[in-house]
PDB file of C-alpha atoms and ligand atoms in Angstrom:
ATOM      1  CA  MET A  12      25.520 -22.889   6.764  1.00 52.00           C
ATOM      2  CA  SER A  13      23.052 -25.664   7.490  1.00 53.00           C
ATOM      3  CA  THR A  14      22.901 -28.889   5.532  1.00 67.00           C
ATOM      4  CA  ALA A  15      19.157 -28.538   4.888  1.00 78.00           C
ATOM      5  CA  PRO A  16      18.222 -28.112   1.220  1.00 85.00           C
ATOM      6  CA  PRO A  17      17.949 -24.480   0.145  1.00 94.00           C
ATOM      7  CA  LEU A  18      14.474 -23.026   0.448  1.00 95.00           C
ATOM      8  CA  ILE A  19      14.653 -21.930  -3.192  1.00 96.00           C
ATOM      9  CA  ARG A  20      16.790 -23.575  -5.861  1.00 97.00           C
ATOM     10  CA  ALA A  21      16.518 -22.424  -9.474  1.00 98.00           C
ATOM     11  CA  GLU A  22      18.543 -24.264 -12.116  1.00 98.00           C
ATOM     12  CA  GLY A  23      18.615 -23.031 -15.698  1.00 98.00           C
ATOM     13  CA  LEU A  24      15.322 -21.284 -15.088  1.00 98.00           C
ATOM     14  CA  CYS A  25      13.791 -19.762 -18.222  1.00 98.00           C
ATOM     15  CA  LYS A  26      10.491 -18.025 -18.845  1.00 98.00           C
ATOM     16  CA  ASP A  27       9.317 -17.056 -22.313  1.00 98.00           C
ATOM     17  CA  TYR A  28       6.173 -15.069 -22.995  1.00 97.00           C
ATOM     18  CA  VAL A  29       4.761 -15.586 -26.461  1.00 95.00           C
ATOM     19  CA  MET A  30       3.148 -12.419 -27.795  1.00 91.00           C
ATOM     20  CA  GLY A  31       1.752 -13.140 -31.247  1.00 93.00           C
ATOM     21  CA  ARG A  32       4.818 -13.698 -33.394  1.00 94.00           C
ATOM     22  CA  ASN A  33       7.201 -12.393 -30.786  1.00 95.00           C
ATOM     23  CA  VAL A  34       8.760 -14.194 -27.876  1.00 96.00           C
ATOM     24  CA  VAL A  35       9.878 -12.236 -24.829  1.00 96.00           C
ATOM     25  CA  HIS A  36      12.686 -13.993 -22.962  1.00 97.00           C
ATOM     26  CA  ALA A  37      11.763 -12.703 -19.528  1.00 98.00           C
ATOM     27  CA  LEU A  38      14.131 -15.058 -17.667  1.00 98.00           C
ATOM     28  CA  ILE A  39      17.200 -16.648 -19.235  1.00 98.00           C
ATOM     29  CA  ASP A  40      19.138 -19.455 -17.527  1.00 98.00           C
ATOM     30  CA  VAL A  41      18.738 -18.239 -13.980  1.00 98.00           C
ATOM     31  CA  ASP A  42      20.688 -20.269 -11.426  1.00 98.00           C
ATOM     32  CA  VAL A  43      20.295 -19.273  -7.804  1.00 98.00           C
ATOM     33  CA  GLU A  44      19.890 -20.718  -4.342  1.00 97.00           C
ATOM     34  CA  ILE A  45      18.280 -18.953  -1.398  1.00 97.00           C
ATOM     35  CA  ASP A  46      18.588 -20.514   2.045  1.00 96.00           C
ATOM     36  CA  ASN A  47      16.207 -20.573   4.957  1.00 96.00           C
ATOM     37  CA  GLY A  48      16.469 -17.384   6.961  1.00 96.00           C
ATOM     38  CA  GLU A  49      17.915 -15.162   4.263  1.00 97.00           C
ATOM     39  CA  PHE A  50      16.865 -11.562   3.646  1.00 97.00           C
ATOM     40  CA  VAL A  51      17.252 -10.877  -0.073  1.00 98.00           C
ATOM     41  CA  ALA A  52      16.581  -7.769  -2.142  1.00 97.00           C
ATOM     42  CA  VAL A  53      15.922  -8.309  -5.845  1.00 98.00           C
ATOM     43  CA  MET A  54      16.862  -5.272  -7.924  1.00 98.00           C
ATOM     44  CA  GLY A  55      17.218  -4.291 -11.562  1.00 97.00           C
ATOM     45  CA  PRO A  56      15.740  -1.981 -14.185  1.00 96.00           C
ATOM     46  CA  SER A  57      12.090  -2.095 -15.172  1.00 96.00           C
ATOM     47  CA  GLY A  58      11.464  -5.079 -17.436  1.00 97.00           C
ATOM     48  CA  SER A  59      14.552  -6.993 -16.277  1.00 98.00           C
ATOM     49  CA  GLY A  60      12.548  -9.998 -15.024  1.00 98.00           C
ATOM     50  CA  LYS A  61      12.150  -9.302 -11.307  1.00 98.00           C
ATOM     51  CA  SER A  62       8.401  -9.886 -11.139  1.00 97.00           C
ATOM     52  CA  THR A  63       8.649 -12.878 -13.443  1.00 98.00           C
ATOM     53  CA  PHE A  64      11.231 -14.392 -11.089  1.00 98.00           C
ATOM     54  CA  MET A  65       9.008 -13.750  -8.063  1.00 97.00           C
ATOM     55  CA  ASN A  66       6.014 -15.296  -9.828  1.00 96.00           C
ATOM     56  CA  MET A  67       8.013 -18.429 -10.619  1.00 96.00           C
ATOM     57  CA  VAL A  68       9.350 -18.736  -7.070  1.00 96.00           C
ATOM     58  CA  GLY A  69       5.844 -18.163  -5.718  1.00 94.00           C
ATOM     59  CA  ALA A  70       4.440 -20.899  -7.970  1.00 92.00           C
ATOM     60  CA  LEU A  71       2.022 -18.377  -9.437  1.00 91.00           C
ATOM     61  CA  ASP A  72       3.216 -19.305 -12.922  1.00 92.00           C
ATOM     62  CA  ARG A  73       5.250 -22.168 -14.373  1.00 94.00           C
ATOM     63  CA  PRO A  74       8.708 -21.811 -15.951  1.00 96.00           C
ATOM     64  CA  THR A  75       9.189 -22.547 -19.656  1.00 97.00           C
ATOM     65  CA  ARG A  76      12.390 -24.502 -19.023  1.00 97.00           C
ATOM     66  CA  GLY A  77      14.660 -25.314 -16.133  1.00 98.00           C
ATOM     67  CA  ARG A  78      14.033 -26.629 -12.663  1.00 97.00           C
ATOM     68  CA  LEU A  79      12.671 -24.902  -9.612  1.00 97.00           C
ATOM     69  CA  THR A  80      12.724 -26.535  -6.209  1.00 96.00           C
ATOM     70  CA  ILE A  81      10.944 -24.962  -3.235  1.00 95.00           C
ATOM     71  CA  ALA A  82      11.553 -26.420   0.218  1.00 91.00           C
ATOM     72  CA  GLY A  83      13.019 -29.511  -1.414  1.00 92.00           C
ATOM     73  CA  ARG A  84      10.064 -30.104  -3.734  1.00 93.00           C
ATOM     74  CA  ASP A  85      10.437 -29.938  -7.515  1.00 95.00           C
ATOM     75  CA  LEU A  86       7.536 -27.775  -8.660  1.00 95.00           C
ATOM     76  CA  ALA A  87       7.323 -29.599 -11.996  1.00 94.00           C
ATOM     77  CA  GLU A  88       6.333 -32.746 -10.113  1.00 96.00           C
ATOM     78  CA  LEU A  89       3.399 -31.066  -8.378  1.00 95.00           C
ATOM     79  CA  ASP A  90      -0.026 -30.714  -9.996  1.00 94.00           C
ATOM     80  CA  ASP A  91      -1.931 -27.450  -9.686  1.00 91.00           C
ATOM     81  CA  ASP A  92      -3.640 -28.444  -6.415  1.00 91.00           C
ATOM     82  CA  GLU A  93      -0.349 -29.504  -4.859  1.00 93.00           C
ATOM     83  CA  GLN A  94       1.254 -26.248  -5.974  1.00 92.00           C
ATOM     84  CA  ALA A  95      -1.621 -24.324  -4.437  1.00 90.00           C
ATOM     85  CA  ARG A  96      -1.150 -26.168  -1.158  1.00 89.00           C
ATOM     86  CA  LEU A  97       2.610 -25.526  -1.167  1.00 91.00           C
ATOM     87  CA  ARG A  98       1.901 -21.868  -1.871  1.00 90.00           C
ATOM     88  CA  ASN A  99      -0.612 -21.614   0.926  1.00 87.00           C
ATOM     89  CA  GLU A 100       1.513 -23.405   3.514  1.00 87.00           C
ATOM     90  CA  THR A 101       4.998 -22.162   2.660  1.00 92.00           C
ATOM     91  CA  LEU A 102       4.642 -18.684   1.175  1.00 95.00           C
ATOM     92  CA  GLY A 103       3.152 -15.325   1.959  1.00 95.00           C
ATOM     93  CA  PHE A 104       2.768 -12.715  -0.784  1.00 96.00           C
ATOM     94  CA  VAL A 105       2.896  -8.941  -0.496  1.00 96.00           C
ATOM     95  CA  PHE A 106       2.351  -6.607  -3.454  1.00 94.00           C
ATOM     96  CA  GLN A 107       2.924  -2.944  -4.213  1.00 93.00           C
ATOM     97  CA  GLN A 108      -0.812  -2.236  -4.460  1.00 93.00           C
ATOM     98  CA  PHE A 109      -1.693  -4.091  -1.227  1.00 94.00           C
ATOM     99  CA  MET A 110      -4.429  -6.127  -2.983  1.00 95.00           C
ATOM    100  CA  LEU A 111      -6.889  -5.922  -0.106  1.00 96.00           C
ATOM    101  CA  LEU A 112     -10.613  -6.450  -0.524  1.00 96.00           C
ATOM    102  CA  ALA A 113     -12.444  -3.123  -0.256  1.00 96.00           C
ATOM    103  CA  ARG A 114     -15.438  -2.867   2.060  1.00 95.00           C
ATOM    104  CA  THR A 115     -13.984  -5.748   4.032  1.00 97.00           C
ATOM    105  CA  SER A 116     -12.501  -5.302   7.477  1.00 98.00           C
ATOM    106  CA  ALA A 117      -8.797  -5.704   8.132  1.00 98.00           C
ATOM    107  CA  LEU A 118      -9.655  -8.765  10.207  1.00 98.00           C
ATOM    108  CA  ASP A 119     -11.622 -10.439   7.396  1.00 97.00           C
ATOM    109  CA  ASN A 120      -8.917  -9.583   4.861  1.00 97.00           C
ATOM    110  CA  VAL A 121      -6.370 -11.316   7.062  1.00 97.00           C
ATOM    111  CA  LYS A 122      -8.640 -14.353   7.515  1.00 96.00           C
ATOM    112  CA  LEU A 123      -8.930 -14.924   3.759  1.00 94.00           C
ATOM    113  CA  PRO A 124      -5.968 -17.314   3.345  1.00 92.00           C
ATOM    114  CA  LEU A 125      -7.402 -19.446   6.156  1.00 92.00           C
ATOM    115  CA  MET A 126     -10.523 -20.146   4.122  1.00 86.00           C
ATOM    116  CA  TYR A 127      -8.867 -23.217   2.604  1.00 78.00           C
ATOM    117  CA  THR A 128      -7.559 -24.650   5.833  1.00 83.00           C
ATOM    118  CA  ALA A 129      -9.283 -27.092   8.154  1.00 87.00           C
ATOM    119  CA  MET A 130      -9.284 -24.851  11.197  1.00 91.00           C
ATOM    120  CA  ASP A 131     -12.194 -23.993  13.453  1.00 94.00           C
ATOM    121  CA  ARG A 132     -13.620 -20.484  13.598  1.00 94.00           C
ATOM    122  CA  ASP A 133     -12.099 -19.624  16.937  1.00 96.00           C
ATOM    123  CA  GLU A 134      -8.645 -20.578  15.794  1.00 96.00           C
ATOM    124  CA  LYS A 135      -9.021 -18.543  12.587  1.00 96.00           C
ATOM    125  CA  GLN A 136     -10.092 -15.584  14.677  1.00 97.00           C
ATOM    126  CA  GLN A 137      -7.138 -15.982  17.038  1.00 97.00           C
ATOM    127  CA  ARG A 138      -4.663 -16.403  14.196  1.00 96.00           C
ATOM    128  CA  ALA A 139      -5.914 -13.325  12.363  1.00 97.00           C
ATOM    129  CA  GLU A 140      -5.919 -11.227  15.532  1.00 97.00           C
ATOM    130  CA  ALA A 141      -2.385 -12.364  16.365  1.00 97.00           C
ATOM    131  CA  ALA A 142      -1.161 -11.490  12.870  1.00 96.00           C
ATOM    132  CA  LEU A 143      -2.701  -8.007  13.032  1.00 97.00           C
ATOM    133  CA  ASN A 144      -1.270  -7.577  16.488  1.00 96.00           C
ATOM    134  CA  ARG A 145       2.153  -8.572  15.156  1.00 95.00           C
ATOM    135  CA  VAL A 146       2.076  -5.767  12.570  1.00 95.00           C
ATOM    136  CA  GLY A 147       0.913  -3.183  15.111  1.00 95.00           C
ATOM    137  CA  LEU A 148      -2.723  -2.932  14.060  1.00 96.00           C
ATOM    138  CA  ALA A 149      -4.516  -4.398  17.072  1.00 96.00           C
ATOM    139  CA  ASP A 150      -6.637  -1.251  17.256  1.00 96.00           C
ATOM    140  CA  ARG A 151      -7.615  -1.188  13.559  1.00 97.00           C
ATOM    141  CA  MET A 152      -9.051  -4.665  13.041  1.00 97.00           C
ATOM    142  CA  ASP A 153     -12.541  -3.472  12.184  1.00 97.00           C
ATOM    143  CA  HIS A 154     -11.424  -0.783   9.747  1.00 98.00           C
ATOM    144  CA  ASN A 155     -11.891  -1.162   6.007  1.00 97.00           C
ATOM    145  CA  PRO A 156      -8.927  -0.420   3.712  1.00 97.00           C
ATOM    146  CA  SER A 157     -10.385   2.981   2.778  1.00 97.00           C
ATOM    147  CA  GLN A 158     -10.222   3.934   6.457  1.00 97.00           C
ATOM    148  CA  LEU A 159      -6.515   3.119   6.689  1.00 97.00           C
ATOM    149  CA  SER A 160      -3.362   4.903   5.520  1.00 96.00           C
ATOM    150  CA  GLY A 161      -1.178   3.339   2.816  1.00 96.00           C
ATOM    151  CA  GLY A 162       1.287   2.099   5.404  1.00 96.00           C
ATOM    152  CA  GLN A 163      -1.505   0.599   7.488  1.00 97.00           C
ATOM    153  CA  GLN A 164      -2.967  -1.095   4.416  1.00 97.00           C
ATOM    154  CA  GLN A 165       0.414  -2.625   3.673  1.00 96.00           C
ATOM    155  CA  ARG A 166       0.593  -3.826   7.291  1.00 96.00           C
ATOM    156  CA  VAL A 167      -2.766  -5.543   6.818  1.00 97.00           C
ATOM    157  CA  ALA A 168      -1.396  -7.174   3.667  1.00 97.00           C
ATOM    158  CA  ILE A 169       1.672  -8.326   5.606  1.00 97.00           C
ATOM    159  CA  ALA A 170      -0.562  -9.717   8.359  1.00 97.00           C
ATOM    160  CA  ARG A 171      -2.508 -11.596   5.692  1.00 96.00           C
ATOM    161  CA  ALA A 172       0.787 -12.965   4.338  1.00 96.00           C
ATOM    162  CA  LEU A 173       1.761 -14.086   7.854  1.00 96.00           C
ATOM    163  CA  VAL A 174      -1.487 -15.699   8.936  1.00 96.00           C
ATOM    164  CA  ASN A 175      -0.538 -19.160   7.675  1.00 93.00           C
ATOM    165  CA  ARG A 176       2.844 -18.854   9.401  1.00 93.00           C
ATOM    166  CA  PRO A 177       4.811 -19.200   6.151  1.00 95.00           C
ATOM    167  CA  ARG A 178       8.522 -19.937   5.968  1.00 95.00           C
ATOM    168  CA  MET A 179       8.988 -17.232   3.374  1.00 97.00           C
ATOM    169  CA  ILE A 180       7.548 -13.877   2.396  1.00 98.00           C
ATOM    170  CA  LEU A 181       7.747 -12.807  -1.245  1.00 97.00           C
ATOM    171  CA  ALA A 182       7.167  -9.091  -1.672  1.00 97.00           C
ATOM    172  CA  ASP A 183       7.118  -7.369  -5.081  1.00 97.00           C
ATOM    173  CA  GLU A 184       7.912  -3.677  -4.582  1.00 96.00           C
ATOM    174  CA  PRO A 185       6.109  -3.589  -1.227  1.00 96.00           C
ATOM    175  CA  THR A 186       7.200  -0.022  -0.523  1.00 95.00           C
ATOM    176  CA  GLY A 187       6.710   1.304  -4.056  1.00 94.00           C
ATOM    177  CA  ALA A 188       3.472   3.103  -3.206  1.00 94.00           C
ATOM    178  CA  LEU A 189       4.619   4.469   0.166  1.00 95.00           C
ATOM    179  CA  ASP A 190       6.380   7.650   1.259  1.00 95.00           C
ATOM    180  CA  THR A 191       9.962   7.347   2.488  1.00 94.00           C
ATOM    181  CA  ALA A 192       9.232   7.344   6.222  1.00 95.00           C
ATOM    182  CA  THR A 193       6.453   4.771   5.886  1.00 95.00           C
ATOM    183  CA  ALA A 194       8.634   2.666   3.599  1.00 95.00           C
ATOM    184  CA  GLU A 195      11.328   2.625   6.295  1.00 95.00           C
ATOM    185  CA  GLU A 196       8.775   1.461   8.866  1.00 94.00           C
ATOM    186  CA  ILE A 197       7.606  -1.343   6.610  1.00 95.00           C
ATOM    187  CA  MET A 198      11.228  -2.372   5.990  1.00 95.00           C
ATOM    188  CA  GLY A 199      11.772  -2.379   9.755  1.00 95.00           C
ATOM    189  CA  LEU A 200       8.860  -4.797  10.029  1.00 95.00           C
ATOM    190  CA  PHE A 201      10.323  -7.101   7.348  1.00 96.00           C
ATOM    191  CA  GLY A 202      13.651  -6.943   9.180  1.00 96.00           C
ATOM    192  CA  ALA A 203      12.014  -7.955  12.458  1.00 96.00           C
ATOM    193  CA  LEU A 204      10.166 -10.838  10.800  1.00 96.00           C
ATOM    194  CA  ASN A 205      13.435 -11.973   9.242  1.00 97.00           C
ATOM    195  CA  ALA A 206      15.107 -11.832  12.662  1.00 96.00           C
ATOM    196  CA  GLU A 207      12.351 -14.182  13.859  1.00 95.00           C
ATOM    197  CA  GLY A 208      13.346 -16.660  11.156  1.00 95.00           C
ATOM    198  CA  VAL A 209      11.068 -15.823   8.229  1.00 97.00           C
ATOM    199  CA  THR A 210      12.912 -15.817   4.906  1.00 97.00           C
ATOM    200  CA  VAL A 211      12.261 -12.531   3.096  1.00 98.00           C
ATOM    201  CA  VAL A 212      12.698 -11.953  -0.645  1.00 98.00           C
ATOM    202  CA  LEU A 213      11.626  -8.525  -1.823  1.00 98.00           C
ATOM    203  CA  VAL A 214      11.831  -6.504  -4.998  1.00 97.00           C
ATOM    204  CA  THR A 215      12.784  -2.856  -4.800  1.00 95.00           C
ATOM    205  CA  HIS A 216      14.016  -0.085  -7.078  1.00 91.00           C
ATOM    206  CA  GLU A 217      15.603   1.854  -4.254  1.00 92.00           C
ATOM    207  CA  GLU A 218      19.124   1.346  -2.935  1.00 93.00           C
ATOM    208  CA  GLU A 219      18.184   2.631   0.553  1.00 92.00           C
ATOM    209  CA  ILE A 220      15.443   0.024   0.768  1.00 94.00           C
ATOM    210  CA  ALA A 221      17.779  -2.723  -0.444  1.00 94.00           C
ATOM    211  CA  GLU A 222      20.244  -1.791   2.300  1.00 93.00           C
ATOM    212  CA  HIS A 223      17.963  -3.480   4.800  1.00 94.00           C
ATOM    213  CA  ALA A 224      18.702  -6.811   3.136  1.00 96.00           C
ATOM    214  CA  ARG A 225      21.812  -8.950   3.591  1.00 96.00           C
ATOM    215  CA  ARG A 226      21.999 -10.025  -0.004  1.00 98.00           C
ATOM    216  CA  ILE A 227      21.263  -8.160  -3.233  1.00 97.00           C
ATOM    217  CA  ILE A 228      20.513 -10.022  -6.464  1.00 98.00           C
ATOM    218  CA  ARG A 229      20.482  -7.733  -9.504  1.00 98.00           C
ATOM    219  CA  PHE A 230      18.706  -8.723 -12.688  1.00 98.00           C
ATOM    220  CA  ARG A 231      19.412  -7.341 -16.144  1.00 98.00           C
ATOM    221  CA  ASP A 232      17.714  -8.440 -19.365  1.00 98.00           C
ATOM    222  CA  GLY A 233      16.354 -11.599 -17.765  1.00 98.00           C
ATOM    223  CA  ARG A 234      19.652 -12.736 -16.253  1.00 98.00           C
ATOM    224  CA  ILE A 235      21.247 -12.380 -12.859  1.00 98.00           C
ATOM    225  CA  GLN A 236      23.897  -9.723 -13.303  1.00 98.00           C
ATOM    226  CA  THR A 237      25.331  -9.653  -9.770  1.00 97.00           C
ATOM    227  CA  ASP A 238      24.637 -11.461  -6.499  1.00 98.00           C
ATOM    228  CA  GLN A 239      26.244  -9.811  -3.472  1.00 97.00           C
ATOM    229  CA  ARG A 240      26.107 -10.626   0.216  1.00 95.00           C
ATOM    230  CA  ARG A 241      26.536  -7.772   2.621  1.00 86.00           C
ATOM    231  CA  GLN A 242      26.322  -6.850   6.270  1.00 72.00           C
ATOM    232  CA  ALA A 243      22.898  -5.807   7.496  1.00 56.00           C
ATOM    233  CA  ALA A 244      22.510  -2.058   7.909  1.00 54.00           C
TER     234      ALA A 244
HETATM  235  P1  LIG B  13      10.255  -6.280 -13.892  1.00 54.94           P
HETATM  236  O1  LIG B  13       9.409  -6.794 -12.784  1.00 54.94           O
HETATM  237  O2  LIG B  13      11.729  -6.405 -13.634  1.00 54.94           O
HETATM  238  O3  LIG B  13       9.903  -4.867 -14.266  1.00 54.94           O
HETATM  239  P2  LIG B  13       8.896  -8.279 -15.499  1.00 54.94           P
HETATM  240  O4  LIG B  13       9.308  -9.567 -14.916  1.00 54.94           O
HETATM  241  O5  LIG B  13       7.534  -7.788 -15.181  1.00 54.94           O
HETATM  242  O6  LIG B  13      10.001  -7.165 -15.202  1.00 54.94           O
HETATM  243  O7  LIG B  13       8.982  -8.388 -17.095  1.00 54.94           O
HETATM  244  C1  LIG B  13      10.095  -8.977 -17.760  1.00 54.94           C
HETATM  245  C2  LIG B  13       9.809  -8.967 -19.247  1.00 54.94           C
HETATM  246  O8  LIG B  13       8.731  -9.849 -19.542  1.00 54.94           O
HETATM  247  C3  LIG B  13       9.395  -7.603 -19.783  1.00 54.94           C
HETATM  248  O9  LIG B  13       9.914  -7.476 -21.086  1.00 54.94           O
HETATM  249  C4  LIG B  13       7.885  -7.706 -19.813  1.00 54.94           C
HETATM  250  O10 LIG B  13       7.355  -6.858 -20.807  1.00 54.94           O
HETATM  251  C5  LIG B  13       7.656  -9.154 -20.135  1.00 54.94           C
HETATM  252  N1  LIG B  13       6.422  -9.694 -19.533  1.00 54.94           N
HETATM  253  C6  LIG B  13       6.123  -9.773 -18.209  1.00 54.94           C
HETATM  254  N2  LIG B  13       4.937 -10.361 -18.008  1.00 54.94           N
HETATM  255  C7  LIG B  13       4.444 -10.644 -19.243  1.00 54.94           C
HETATM  256  C8  LIG B  13       3.243 -11.262 -19.715  1.00 54.94           C
HETATM  257  N3  LIG B  13       2.318 -11.706 -18.861  1.00 54.94           N
HETATM  258  N4  LIG B  13       3.091 -11.406 -21.044  1.00 54.94           N
HETATM  259  C9  LIG B  13       4.031 -10.968 -21.883  1.00 54.94           C
HETATM  260  N5  LIG B  13       5.193 -10.392 -21.536  1.00 54.94           N
HETATM  261  C10 LIG B  13       5.397 -10.228 -20.207  1.00 54.94           C
HETATM  262 MG1  LIG B  14       7.939  -5.881 -11.668  1.00 54.94          MG
END
């Protein structure tokens, strides 16, 4: 493999949630490295820590203990603004429930992450159009989410994740709300993006979905239970 630092390096990563008198140990001593260009499926039973792991890696929340390095930068050394910038420039997020703004066109949804960038209007327009084009929605740019199918809405969300040209896409159960055929299409899209060099880390419950990935990390009770590399399907 390359000598570049891993895109993600977690060392002794722990996350506790304090609930009144109780503490939930959502992540316990997680050690893992994910390299540039990987395609990883994160699996495990409900409550095993998958979303917590994704939220840590996405710098959406801070670990309780341990070290997390993203693209060579120790997240603990970044203040909130610097974390936000790293998030915006390095990562794209995709969620099960799409998280699109209603009554807002596909095009404007995709432009949202560009709001914080110093880019002129024409370039924002071009970027957003290119991202929608990339996900096969060139002819749906003016549609609102309610005028799109579930699969199309998830494509808009993927276009929004791509618009800043991130190195990595983090997707938490991106096919969980889709029928099997649509889920396969969306996985085909993630596969194509990965083939173009985007690192993909996605959570799924389904073995058939995970078979698109080349590595499967299984969580159980907040720990990594197995970490297997495999041939792409
Ligand atoms: P998964 O995504 O694998 O279903 P999660 O990472 O969401 O699991 O949750 C791991 C554990 O942490 C569960 O026991 C869950 O109840 C708990 N948990 C997750 N988020 C919170 C939170 N914000 N506050 C308290 N407990 C949480
Ligand atoms: Mg979850």
